[in-house]
């Protein structure tokens, strides 16, 4: 019998029926476990009763993975402790609970201040060494820094710096996961591999769970679409990015990386989009070792200008001249000052070669200036959200619709032209920004009414078809959740989805965990 308190869903807990996708679900009750043991006993009981279970972290997701589909909400926000630290040579690893918030984790790492209550003596010794060592960081940087580490791991989140450092998957070295029926899997990177597409997971009680890995071909792009599947793969990668459908993470070990000595940012301003695209292609062709390449189109900049003029929180931003119709933000990470100067000069030369004017650029070479550029980067999506919130007063049924698709390098111009042509044909207002270095642009449609909203949803589906044909991914960093399950079917076809169902069945024979996520059937079934 579990000892975790259960609360009926009513007015007091109504906020837990939705996430940042603004989708709203249903549930009968909610629990806030504080330990692995509480999760284990609770889910084992509820699974035996045939009750659906939805896992939640900070509910910052945009794909509705944390939106409940009936039954029990398992909210992990109270499991927010750092449990210990280990080292391997000069590499440090930090074990955290899933409810730890990214922004708080960053502060703890930067200040080297952790609550070591309950840590082992070995962990405390490593921590003492860590405090005297180089500065370290955790590189994944989704825009929403209030995201939880568990949620980021569940959807394989990334962010701007994924251009150089990759997604969360690259920075997770071990996991403890509780299956829906209460079994525990403890797995470390580099220790368990598939035999071609056959795999066996071992529980802490010695039970073996045979699994068949899907054999579909994943796109060679930034990708957070469905189960990671590759011949002879490291088995931890199947669990990372599984969108809350295979189990509940109770512990996550993170890789800490040395912080570069110099982090400089450059905002390069162009008069038109074609110049910006040429600049991005030149940066990649020169293999300039930058950490991120971000983009803001003319429509996004115009929204920001309007919000700035209205005296909002962004009124302190510098003026963006009306002649600027595209901005590419480039971030440099270097360990030597001379190297940083050299890279800055290289970026400047490419900027001018693409048609830019060095006088129209912002360079940040200290923390204050860099924070200012980060504020600008985050102000763009916030300005769009403010615009949509204003329009929702007239029509509450509408929301912002944002794409999360990526394509191979050689399809960047093709996909941008597709977006431009189809948006114009459908007479839809938009704002485009995002991780252009990975050919991963967030196309945000800004509807004025329900008719435009529905038209945009159909347009997104057509984009999923075309992006899949280009060899791209329908979700590059936000996961699939419930909102993009139909897109996943377009990408992997019914055969691929059926393989995913069989894979899920090995962990969740009743199909009760995360129902509705990944699989487009409304009842969430896996058969």
Short mmCIF file of C-alpha atoms in Angstrom, two decimals:
data_model
loop_
_atom_site.label_atom_id
_atom_site.label_comp_id
_atom_site.label_asym_id
_atom_site.label_seq_id
_atom_site.Cartn_x
_atom_site.Cartn_y
_atom_site.Cartn_z
CA UNK A 1 0.00 0.00 0.00
CA UNK A 2 1.44 3.37 -0.98
CA UNK A 3 1.74 6.21 1.54
CA UNK A 4 1.73 9.12 -0.94
CA UNK A 5 -1.08 11.63 -0.48
CA UNK A 6 -3.59 11.79 -3.32
CA UNK A 7 -5.63 14.92 -4.02
CA UNK A 8 -8.82 15.09 -6.09
CA UNK A 9 -8.67 17.42 -9.07
CA UNK A 10 -10.75 20.47 -8.37
CA UNK A 11 -10.29 24.22 -8.49
CA UNK A 12 -7.20 24.02 -6.30
CA UNK A 13 -5.34 21.76 -8.75
CA UNK A 14 -6.93 22.83 -12.03
CA UNK A 15 -3.68 24.42 -13.24
CA UNK A 16 -2.12 20.95 -13.45
CA UNK A 17 -4.51 20.03 -16.24
CA UNK A 18 -2.48 22.06 -18.76
CA UNK A 19 1.06 22.99 -19.77
CA UNK A 20 2.60 25.75 -21.92
CA UNK A 21 0.92 24.28 -25.01
CA UNK A 22 -2.30 25.70 -23.51
CA UNK A 23 -3.97 22.33 -24.12
CA UNK A 24 -6.25 21.23 -21.28
CA UNK A 25 -6.76 17.63 -20.21
CA UNK A 26 -8.68 15.70 -17.59
CA UNK A 27 -7.68 13.73 -14.49
CA UNK A 28 -9.28 12.31 -11.36
CA UNK A 29 -6.44 12.84 -8.89
CA UNK A 30 -2.90 14.15 -8.47
CA UNK A 31 0.09 13.07 -6.37
CA UNK A 32 3.35 14.83 -5.49
CA UNK A 33 5.78 12.03 -4.55
CA UNK A 34 9.01 12.97 -2.79
CA UNK A 35 11.06 9.81 -3.32
CA UNK A 36 11.71 6.94 -5.68
CA UNK A 37 10.10 4.55 -3.22
CA UNK A 38 6.90 6.60 -3.18
CA UNK A 39 6.72 6.59 -6.97
CA UNK A 40 7.38 2.86 -7.12
CA UNK A 41 4.65 1.84 -4.66
CA UNK A 42 2.11 4.33 -6.02
CA UNK A 43 2.42 3.40 -9.69
CA UNK A 44 2.49 -0.31 -8.94
CA UNK A 45 -0.86 0.01 -7.15
CA UNK A 46 -2.47 2.29 -9.73
CA UNK A 47 -1.20 0.19 -12.63
CA UNK A 48 -2.69 -2.90 -11.01
CA UNK A 49 -6.01 -1.07 -10.84
CA UNK A 50 -5.80 -0.20 -14.54
CA UNK A 51 -5.54 3.56 -13.99
CA UNK A 52 -3.90 5.86 -16.54
CA UNK A 53 -0.82 7.76 -15.35
CA UNK A 54 0.63 11.01 -16.72
CA UNK A 55 4.03 12.25 -15.55
CA UNK A 56 4.64 15.97 -15.07
CA UNK A 57 7.67 18.10 -14.36
CA UNK A 58 7.51 21.90 -14.57
CA UNK A 59 4.85 21.82 -17.35
CA UNK A 60 6.88 24.10 -19.64
CA UNK A 61 6.47 21.80 -22.65
CA UNK A 62 4.87 22.93 -25.89
CA UNK A 63 3.68 19.54 -27.16
CA UNK A 64 1.17 18.67 -24.38
CA UNK A 65 3.13 15.64 -23.16
CA UNK A 66 2.36 16.64 -19.55
CA UNK A 67 -1.34 17.25 -20.21
CA UNK A 68 -3.26 14.38 -18.53
CA UNK A 69 -5.51 12.01 -20.42
CA UNK A 70 -7.59 10.90 -17.45
CA UNK A 71 -6.57 9.00 -14.32
CA UNK A 72 -3.63 10.04 -12.14
CA UNK A 73 -1.24 12.97 -12.52
CA UNK A 74 2.20 12.13 -11.12
CA UNK A 75 3.82 15.53 -10.56
CA UNK A 76 7.54 15.31 -9.72
CA UNK A 77 8.13 18.94 -8.77
CA UNK A 78 8.90 18.03 -5.14
CA UNK A 79 11.67 15.66 -6.20
CA UNK A 80 14.07 18.55 -6.67
CA UNK A 81 17.28 17.58 -4.90
CA UNK A 82 20.85 17.15 -6.07
CA UNK A 83 21.87 13.72 -4.79
CA UNK A 84 25.62 13.56 -5.32
CA UNK A 85 28.66 14.01 -7.52
CA UNK A 86 31.34 11.77 -8.96
CA UNK A 87 34.38 12.25 -11.16
CA UNK A 88 36.17 10.31 -13.86
CA UNK A 89 39.53 11.93 -14.54
CA UNK A 90 38.80 15.63 -15.14
CA UNK A 91 35.12 14.95 -15.88
CA UNK A 92 32.47 15.64 -13.24
CA UNK A 93 29.01 14.09 -13.07
CA UNK A 94 26.06 15.34 -11.04
CA UNK A 95 23.12 13.13 -10.01
CA UNK A 96 19.82 14.99 -9.69
CA UNK A 97 16.17 14.22 -9.15
CA UNK A 98 13.81 14.92 -12.07
CA UNK A 99 12.15 17.97 -10.49
CA UNK A 100 15.33 20.06 -10.37
CA UNK A 101 14.78 23.27 -12.35
CA UNK A 102 17.33 24.23 -15.00
CA UNK A 103 17.76 27.84 -13.85
CA UNK A 104 18.35 26.70 -10.25
CA UNK A 105 20.80 24.04 -11.38
CA UNK A 106 22.76 26.62 -13.35
CA UNK A 107 23.04 28.84 -10.28
CA UNK A 108 24.24 25.97 -8.11
CA UNK A 109 26.87 24.96 -10.65
CA UNK A 110 28.06 28.53 -11.23
CA UNK A 111 28.31 29.30 -7.50
CA UNK A 112 29.51 25.78 -6.69
CA UNK A 113 26.98 25.71 -3.89
CA UNK A 114 25.01 22.51 -3.30
CA UNK A 115 23.04 21.22 -0.35
CA UNK A 116 25.08 18.10 0.45
CA UNK A 117 22.63 16.70 3.00
CA UNK A 118 22.47 12.96 2.48
CA UNK A 119 25.46 12.84 0.15
CA UNK A 120 27.95 10.00 0.53
CA UNK A 121 31.42 10.74 1.84
CA UNK A 122 32.84 10.01 -1.62
CA UNK A 123 30.49 12.55 -3.21
CA UNK A 124 31.50 15.18 -0.65
CA UNK A 125 35.18 14.55 -1.38
CA UNK A 126 34.57 14.97 -5.11
CA UNK A 127 32.57 18.13 -4.42
CA UNK A 128 35.49 19.57 -2.45
CA UNK A 129 37.76 18.98 -5.41
CA UNK A 130 35.16 20.42 -7.80
CA UNK A 131 35.03 23.66 -5.79
CA UNK A 132 38.77 24.18 -6.33
CA UNK A 133 38.72 23.26 -10.00
CA UNK A 134 37.94 25.04 -13.28
CA UNK A 135 34.49 26.56 -13.87
CA UNK A 136 31.95 24.07 -15.22
CA UNK A 137 28.47 24.21 -16.74
CA UNK A 138 25.57 22.15 -18.07
CA UNK A 139 25.28 23.16 -21.72
CA UNK A 140 21.68 22.34 -22.84
CA UNK A 141 19.82 25.64 -22.99
CA UNK A 142 16.13 25.52 -23.92
CA UNK A 143 14.56 28.98 -24.06
CA UNK A 144 12.38 28.19 -21.05
CA UNK A 145 14.93 28.01 -18.21
CA UNK A 146 12.19 27.08 -15.73
CA UNK A 147 12.05 23.63 -17.36
CA UNK A 148 12.75 20.62 -15.15
CA UNK A 149 15.64 18.26 -15.84
CA UNK A 150 13.22 15.33 -15.96
CA UNK A 151 11.08 17.02 -18.60
CA UNK A 152 14.14 18.02 -20.62
CA UNK A 153 15.36 14.42 -20.56
CA UNK A 154 11.93 13.06 -21.45
CA UNK A 155 11.70 15.13 -24.65
CA UNK A 156 15.45 15.29 -25.42
CA UNK A 157 15.41 19.09 -25.24
CA UNK A 158 18.21 21.18 -26.69
CA UNK A 159 18.20 24.92 -27.49
CA UNK A 160 20.49 27.35 -29.25
CA UNK A 161 23.82 25.84 -28.20
CA UNK A 162 22.86 22.44 -29.57
CA UNK A 163 24.55 23.60 -32.79
CA UNK A 164 27.86 22.79 -31.13
CA UNK A 165 27.02 20.70 -28.08
CA UNK A 166 24.01 18.65 -29.16
CA UNK A 167 20.83 17.86 -27.23
CA UNK A 168 20.29 16.69 -23.66
CA UNK A 169 21.03 13.14 -24.83
CA UNK A 170 24.72 14.10 -25.17
CA UNK A 171 24.81 15.27 -21.56
CA UNK A 172 23.07 12.41 -19.70
CA UNK A 173 25.34 9.60 -18.54
CA UNK A 174 23.03 7.49 -16.34
CA UNK A 175 19.37 7.04 -15.40
CA UNK A 176 17.14 5.33 -12.90
CA UNK A 177 13.67 4.72 -14.32
CA UNK A 178 10.58 3.18 -12.77
CA UNK A 179 8.40 1.20 -15.18
CA UNK A 180 4.61 1.71 -15.01
CA UNK A 181 4.17 -1.48 -12.98
CA UNK A 182 6.82 -0.51 -10.42
CA UNK A 183 10.01 -2.19 -11.60
CA UNK A 184 13.26 -0.18 -11.47
CA UNK A 185 15.85 0.01 -14.25
CA UNK A 186 19.27 1.49 -13.50
CA UNK A 187 21.34 2.08 -16.60
CA UNK A 188 24.67 3.78 -17.34
CA UNK A 189 25.94 4.96 -20.71
CA UNK A 190 28.46 2.63 -22.28
CA UNK A 191 27.40 -0.49 -20.37
CA UNK A 192 24.29 -1.88 -22.15
CA UNK A 193 23.86 -2.20 -25.90
CA UNK A 194 21.38 -3.70 -28.35
CA UNK A 195 22.35 -6.75 -30.39
CA UNK A 196 21.40 -5.32 -33.76
CA UNK A 197 17.74 -4.43 -32.96
CA UNK A 198 17.24 -6.83 -30.06
CA UNK A 199 17.75 -5.56 -26.51
CA UNK A 200 17.41 -6.70 -22.93
CA UNK A 201 16.91 -4.33 -20.00
CA UNK A 202 17.68 -5.65 -16.52
CA UNK A 203 15.76 -4.46 -13.46
CA UNK A 204 17.40 -3.93 -10.08
CA UNK A 205 15.71 -7.17 -8.95
CA UNK A 206 17.39 -9.11 -11.74
CA UNK A 207 14.33 -9.43 -13.98
CA UNK A 208 14.99 -9.26 -17.73
CA UNK A 209 12.83 -7.13 -20.04
CA UNK A 210 13.27 -8.13 -23.71
CA UNK A 211 12.70 -5.29 -26.17
CA UNK A 212 12.72 -5.03 -29.95
CA UNK A 213 14.14 -1.68 -31.07
CA UNK A 214 12.35 -0.06 -34.06
CA UNK A 215 14.39 -0.40 -37.25
CA UNK A 216 13.20 2.76 -39.01
CA UNK A 217 15.77 5.19 -40.38
CA UNK A 218 16.06 8.28 -38.21
CA UNK A 219 16.67 11.56 -40.02
CA UNK A 220 20.22 12.89 -40.09
CA UNK A 221 19.11 16.17 -38.53
CA UNK A 222 18.42 17.65 -35.13
CA UNK A 223 15.70 15.28 -33.92
CA UNK A 224 13.38 14.73 -30.95
CA UNK A 225 10.74 12.73 -32.84
CA UNK A 226 9.74 9.40 -31.33
CA UNK A 227 11.97 6.69 -29.91
CA UNK A 228 15.68 6.89 -30.64
CA UNK A 229 16.40 3.74 -32.62
CA UNK A 230 19.64 2.55 -34.14
CA UNK A 231 21.32 -0.78 -34.77
CA UNK A 232 23.54 -1.85 -31.82
CA UNK A 233 22.60 1.35 -29.96
CA UNK A 234 23.41 2.24 -26.37
CA UNK A 235 20.19 1.33 -24.57
CA UNK A 236 20.08 4.46 -22.42
CA UNK A 237 19.24 6.39 -25.60
CA UNK A 238 15.91 4.58 -25.99
CA UNK A 239 14.77 5.97 -22.64
CA UNK A 240 15.97 9.53 -23.25
CA UNK A 241 13.39 11.30 -25.42
CA UNK A 242 10.67 8.70 -24.82
CA UNK A 243 8.14 11.45 -23.95
CA UNK A 244 6.92 9.93 -20.69
CA UNK A 245 5.71 6.70 -22.29
CA UNK A 246 8.21 4.04 -21.12
CA UNK A 247 8.77 4.92 -17.47
CA UNK A 248 9.27 7.58 -14.82
CA UNK A 249 12.76 8.98 -14.28
CA UNK A 250 13.70 9.06 -10.60
CA UNK A 251 17.39 9.93 -10.93
CA UNK A 252 19.37 11.48 -13.78
CA UNK A 253 23.15 11.75 -13.91
CA UNK A 254 24.35 14.79 -15.87
CA UNK A 255 27.70 15.45 -17.51
CA UNK A 256 29.25 18.76 -16.46
CA UNK A 257 31.46 20.42 -19.09
CA UNK A 258 34.27 22.96 -18.68
CA UNK A 259 32.99 26.49 -19.11
CA UNK A 260 34.75 28.31 -21.97
CA UNK A 261 36.96 31.16 -20.77
CA UNK A 262 35.47 33.51 -23.35
CA UNK A 263 31.82 33.64 -24.47
CA UNK A 264 31.14 36.43 -26.95
CA UNK A 265 27.98 37.11 -28.91
CA UNK A 266 27.50 38.90 -32.22
CA UNK A 267 24.17 40.04 -33.68
CA UNK A 268 24.63 40.47 -37.43
CA UNK A 269 21.98 42.59 -39.13
CA UNK A 270 20.95 42.24 -42.77
CA UNK A 271 18.67 44.14 -45.08
CA UNK A 272 17.09 40.94 -46.45
CA UNK A 273 16.64 37.25 -45.72
CA UNK A 274 18.71 35.99 -48.65
CA UNK A 275 21.80 37.71 -47.26
CA UNK A 276 21.17 36.08 -43.90
CA UNK A 277 20.83 32.62 -45.46
CA UNK A 278 24.04 33.11 -47.41
CA UNK A 279 25.84 34.15 -44.22
CA UNK A 280 24.65 31.00 -42.40
CA UNK A 281 25.79 28.78 -45.27
CA UNK A 282 29.19 30.48 -45.33
CA UNK A 283 29.60 30.03 -41.57
CA UNK A 284 28.92 26.33 -41.91
CA UNK A 285 31.10 25.87 -44.98
CA UNK A 286 34.03 27.56 -43.23
CA UNK A 287 33.40 25.23 -40.29
CA UNK A 288 33.75 28.19 -37.94
CA UNK A 289 33.62 26.65 -34.42
CA UNK A 290 30.71 28.68 -33.08
CA UNK A 291 28.36 27.50 -30.33
CA UNK A 292 25.09 28.76 -31.78
CA UNK A 293 23.62 30.38 -34.90
CA UNK A 294 20.19 31.91 -34.28
CA UNK A 295 17.79 33.73 -36.62
CA UNK A 296 15.08 36.40 -36.40
CA UNK A 297 13.11 37.36 -39.50
CA UNK A 298 11.58 40.70 -40.49
CA UNK A 299 8.15 39.84 -39.08
CA UNK A 300 9.58 38.83 -35.70
CA UNK A 301 11.57 42.06 -35.53
CA UNK A 302 8.49 44.10 -36.40
CA UNK A 303 6.49 42.49 -33.59
CA UNK A 304 9.33 43.37 -31.21
CA UNK A 305 9.42 46.96 -32.46
CA UNK A 306 5.69 47.33 -31.80
CA UNK A 307 5.94 45.95 -28.29
CA UNK A 308 8.90 48.21 -27.56
CA UNK A 309 6.97 51.29 -28.71
CA UNK A 310 4.05 50.37 -26.45
CA UNK A 311 6.26 50.82 -23.41
CA UNK A 312 6.28 47.20 -22.34
CA UNK A 313 9.06 45.42 -20.47
CA UNK A 314 11.07 45.59 -23.69
CA UNK A 315 11.12 49.38 -23.96
CA UNK A 316 14.73 49.38 -22.78
CA UNK A 317 15.93 47.40 -25.78
CA UNK A 318 18.06 49.26 -28.34
CA UNK A 319 16.29 50.53 -31.43
CA UNK A 320 16.36 48.19 -34.43
CA UNK A 321 16.49 50.30 -37.58
CA UNK A 322 13.66 49.68 -40.03
CA UNK A 323 16.24 48.90 -42.72
CA UNK A 324 17.10 45.72 -40.78
CA UNK A 325 14.96 42.82 -41.98
CA UNK A 326 16.91 39.86 -40.63
CA UNK A 327 19.28 39.21 -37.73
CA UNK A 328 21.63 36.27 -37.28
CA UNK A 329 23.00 35.86 -33.77
CA UNK A 330 26.33 34.03 -33.48
CA UNK A 331 27.87 32.93 -30.20
CA UNK A 332 31.60 32.22 -29.89
CA UNK A 333 33.04 29.89 -27.23
CA UNK A 334 36.83 29.99 -26.93
CA UNK A 335 39.50 29.27 -24.33
CA UNK A 336 42.06 31.85 -25.47
CA UNK A 337 41.64 35.60 -25.96
CA UNK A 338 43.60 35.62 -29.21
CA UNK A 339 41.49 32.75 -30.51
CA UNK A 340 38.34 34.69 -29.67
CA UNK A 341 39.56 37.77 -31.53
CA UNK A 342 40.48 35.62 -34.52
CA UNK A 343 37.05 33.99 -34.60
CA UNK A 344 35.33 37.34 -34.25
CA UNK A 345 37.33 38.65 -37.22
CA UNK A 346 36.40 35.57 -39.25
CA UNK A 347 32.69 36.04 -38.48
CA UNK A 348 32.99 39.74 -39.39
CA UNK A 349 34.60 38.96 -42.74
CA UNK A 350 31.87 36.45 -43.61
CA UNK A 351 29.25 38.97 -42.49
CA UNK A 352 30.58 41.57 -44.91
CA UNK A 353 30.96 39.01 -47.72
CA UNK A 354 27.27 38.17 -47.37
CA UNK A 355 26.31 41.82 -47.78
CA UNK A 356 26.29 42.99 -44.17
CA UNK A 357 27.68 46.23 -42.78
CA UNK A 358 29.90 45.92 -39.69
CA UNK A 359 28.43 49.15 -38.40
CA UNK A 360 25.12 47.29 -38.15
CA UNK A 361 26.12 44.71 -35.60
CA UNK A 362 26.04 44.31 -31.85
CA UNK A 363 29.05 42.66 -30.21
CA UNK A 364 28.93 41.43 -26.61
CA UNK A 365 32.31 40.63 -25.05
CA UNK A 366 31.42 40.82 -21.36
CA UNK A 367 28.71 39.33 -19.17
CA UNK A 368 26.54 42.45 -19.03
CA UNK A 369 26.52 42.91 -22.80
CA UNK A 370 25.91 39.20 -23.35
CA UNK A 371 22.95 39.27 -20.95
CA UNK A 372 21.57 42.17 -22.96
CA UNK A 373 21.75 40.14 -26.18
CA UNK A 374 20.17 37.17 -24.38
CA UNK A 375 17.39 39.49 -23.24
CA UNK A 376 16.84 40.51 -26.86
CA UNK A 377 16.77 36.87 -27.97
CA UNK A 378 14.11 35.99 -25.40
CA UNK A 379 12.17 39.20 -25.99
CA UNK A 380 11.16 38.11 -29.48
CA UNK A 381 9.07 35.04 -28.48
CA UNK A 382 7.77 36.88 -25.43
CA UNK A 383 6.59 39.76 -27.63
CA UNK A 384 4.73 37.29 -29.85
CA UNK A 385 3.12 35.69 -26.78
CA UNK A 386 1.98 39.12 -25.63
CA UNK A 387 0.46 39.80 -29.04
CA UNK A 388 -1.45 36.51 -29.02
CA UNK A 389 -2.65 37.07 -25.45
CA UNK A 390 -4.10 40.36 -26.63
CA UNK A 391 -5.89 38.69 -29.55
CA UNK A 392 -7.22 35.93 -27.31
CA UNK A 393 -9.32 38.52 -25.52
CA UNK A 394 -11.40 38.79 -28.70
CA UNK A 395 -11.29 35.06 -29.52
CA UNK A 396 -10.24 32.78 -26.62
CA UNK A 397 -10.16 29.73 -28.92
CA UNK A 398 -6.94 30.81 -30.67
CA UNK A 399 -3.33 30.28 -29.60
CA UNK A 400 0.03 30.83 -31.18
CA UNK A 401 0.98 27.93 -33.45
CA UNK A 402 4.70 27.23 -33.63
CA UNK A 403 6.48 24.67 -35.77
CA UNK A 404 9.44 22.62 -34.53
CA UNK A 405 10.74 20.99 -37.72
CA UNK A 406 14.30 20.55 -38.98
CA UNK A 407 15.80 19.59 -42.34
CA UNK A 408 19.24 18.59 -43.66
CA UNK A 409 21.74 21.35 -44.46
CA UNK A 410 21.15 21.21 -48.20
CA UNK A 411 17.41 21.87 -47.72
CA UNK A 412 17.60 25.12 -45.75
CA UNK A 413 16.73 27.45 -48.65
CA UNK A 414 14.12 25.00 -49.92
CA UNK A 415 12.29 24.81 -46.60
CA UNK A 416 12.41 28.58 -46.06
CA UNK A 417 10.92 29.11 -49.53
CA UNK A 418 8.21 26.56 -48.74
CA UNK A 419 7.32 28.44 -45.56
CA UNK A 420 7.22 31.78 -47.38
CA UNK A 421 5.14 30.56 -50.32
CA UNK A 422 2.54 28.67 -48.29
CA UNK A 423 2.14 31.39 -45.67
CA UNK A 424 1.53 33.92 -48.42
CA UNK A 425 -0.91 31.60 -50.25
CA UNK A 426 -2.89 31.12 -47.06
CA UNK A 427 -2.73 34.81 -46.11
CA UNK A 428 -1.45 34.03 -42.63
CA UNK A 429 0.58 36.36 -40.43
CA UNK A 430 3.75 34.84 -39.05
CA UNK A 431 7.01 35.44 -37.22
CA UNK A 432 10.01 33.17 -37.74
CA UNK A 433 12.99 32.68 -35.46
CA UNK A 434 15.12 29.88 -34.13
CA UNK A 435 18.10 27.65 -34.51
CA UNK A 436 19.01 28.24 -38.13
CA UNK A 437 22.45 26.66 -37.68
CA UNK A 438 20.61 23.33 -37.36
CA UNK A 439 18.10 24.29 -40.10
CA UNK A 440 15.58 24.31 -37.28
CA UNK A 441 13.30 27.34 -37.53
CA UNK A 442 10.27 27.96 -35.35
CA UNK A 443 7.62 29.26 -37.74
CA UNK A 444 5.02 30.95 -35.55
CA UNK A 445 1.63 31.60 -37.12
CA UNK A 446 -0.26 34.45 -35.44
CA UNK A 447 -3.98 33.88 -36.08
CA UNK A 448 -6.59 36.59 -35.64
CA UNK A 449 -9.54 34.20 -35.36
CA UNK A 450 -10.56 30.55 -35.19
CA UNK A 451 -10.80 30.23 -38.98
CA UNK A 452 -7.17 31.30 -39.42
CA UNK A 453 -6.15 29.06 -36.53
CA UNK A 454 -7.70 25.97 -38.14
CA UNK A 455 -6.23 26.85 -41.51
CA UNK A 456 -2.79 27.12 -39.94
CA UNK A 457 -3.12 23.70 -38.31
CA UNK A 458 -3.76 22.15 -41.71
CA UNK A 459 -0.81 24.03 -43.12
CA UNK A 460 1.46 22.60 -40.44
CA UNK A 461 0.35 19.11 -41.40
CA UNK A 462 1.29 19.78 -45.04
CA UNK A 463 4.68 21.03 -43.85
CA UNK A 464 5.19 17.78 -41.94
CA UNK A 465 4.66 15.87 -45.21
CA UNK A 466 7.16 18.00 -47.12
CA UNK A 467 9.77 18.11 -44.34
CA UNK A 468 9.60 14.32 -44.04
CA UNK A 469 10.19 14.01 -47.79
CA UNK A 470 13.27 16.22 -47.40
CA UNK A 471 14.65 13.78 -44.83
CA UNK A 472 13.84 16.06 -41.90
CA UNK A 473 12.28 15.71 -38.47
CA UNK A 474 8.77 16.82 -37.47
CA UNK A 475 10.03 17.63 -33.97
CA UNK A 476 13.58 18.82 -33.47
CA UNK A 477 13.61 19.72 -29.77
CA UNK A 478 10.18 19.91 -28.13
CA UNK A 479 9.27 16.24 -28.36
CA UNK A 480 6.08 14.90 -29.93
CA UNK A 481 3.70 14.72 -26.98
CA UNK A 482 0.06 14.67 -27.96
CA UNK A 483 0.00 17.58 -30.37
CA UNK A 484 2.38 16.15 -32.96
CA UNK A 485 1.44 12.47 -32.85
CA UNK A 486 -0.17 12.73 -36.30
CA UNK A 487 3.03 14.32 -37.64
CA UNK A 488 5.04 11.39 -36.27
CA UNK A 489 2.87 8.98 -38.26
CA UNK A 490 3.59 11.03 -41.38
CA UNK A 491 7.31 10.85 -40.66
CA UNK A 492 7.66 7.15 -39.77
CA UNK A 493 4.51 5.75 -41.48
CA UNK A 494 2.20 3.24 -39.83
CA UNK A 495 4.84 0.52 -39.87
CA UNK A 496 7.26 2.63 -37.84
CA UNK A 497 4.54 3.58 -35.37
CA UNK A 498 3.58 -0.07 -34.96
CA UNK A 499 7.21 -0.89 -34.16
CA UNK A 500 7.15 1.85 -31.51
CA UNK A 501 3.96 0.37 -30.04
CA UNK A 502 5.61 -3.03 -29.72
CA UNK A 503 8.62 -1.41 -28.06
CA UNK A 504 6.39 0.42 -25.57
CA UNK A 505 4.47 -2.77 -24.82
CA UNK A 506 7.62 -4.35 -23.35
CA UNK A 507 7.63 -1.72 -20.58
CA UNK A 508 3.91 -0.93 -20.41
CA UNK A 509 1.82 -3.94 -21.44
CA UNK A 510 -1.44 -2.24 -20.49
CA UNK A 511 -0.66 1.02 -22.30
CA UNK A 512 -1.46 3.19 -19.26
CA UNK A 513 1.57 5.49 -19.03
CA UNK A 514 1.54 8.75 -20.98
CA UNK A 515 -1.50 7.75 -23.01
CA UNK A 516 -1.93 9.94 -26.05
CA UNK A 517 1.77 10.79 -26.26
CA UNK A 518 3.51 9.73 -29.51
CA UNK A 519 0.63 7.51 -30.63
CA UNK A 520 -2.20 9.25 -32.41
CA UNK A 521 -5.04 6.96 -31.32
CA UNK A 522 -7.33 9.00 -29.13
CA UNK A 523 -7.66 6.27 -26.51
CA UNK A 524 -3.88 6.02 -26.20
CA UNK A 525 -3.93 2.27 -26.83
CA UNK A 526 -0.86 0.50 -28.11
CA UNK A 527 -2.58 -2.38 -29.89
#
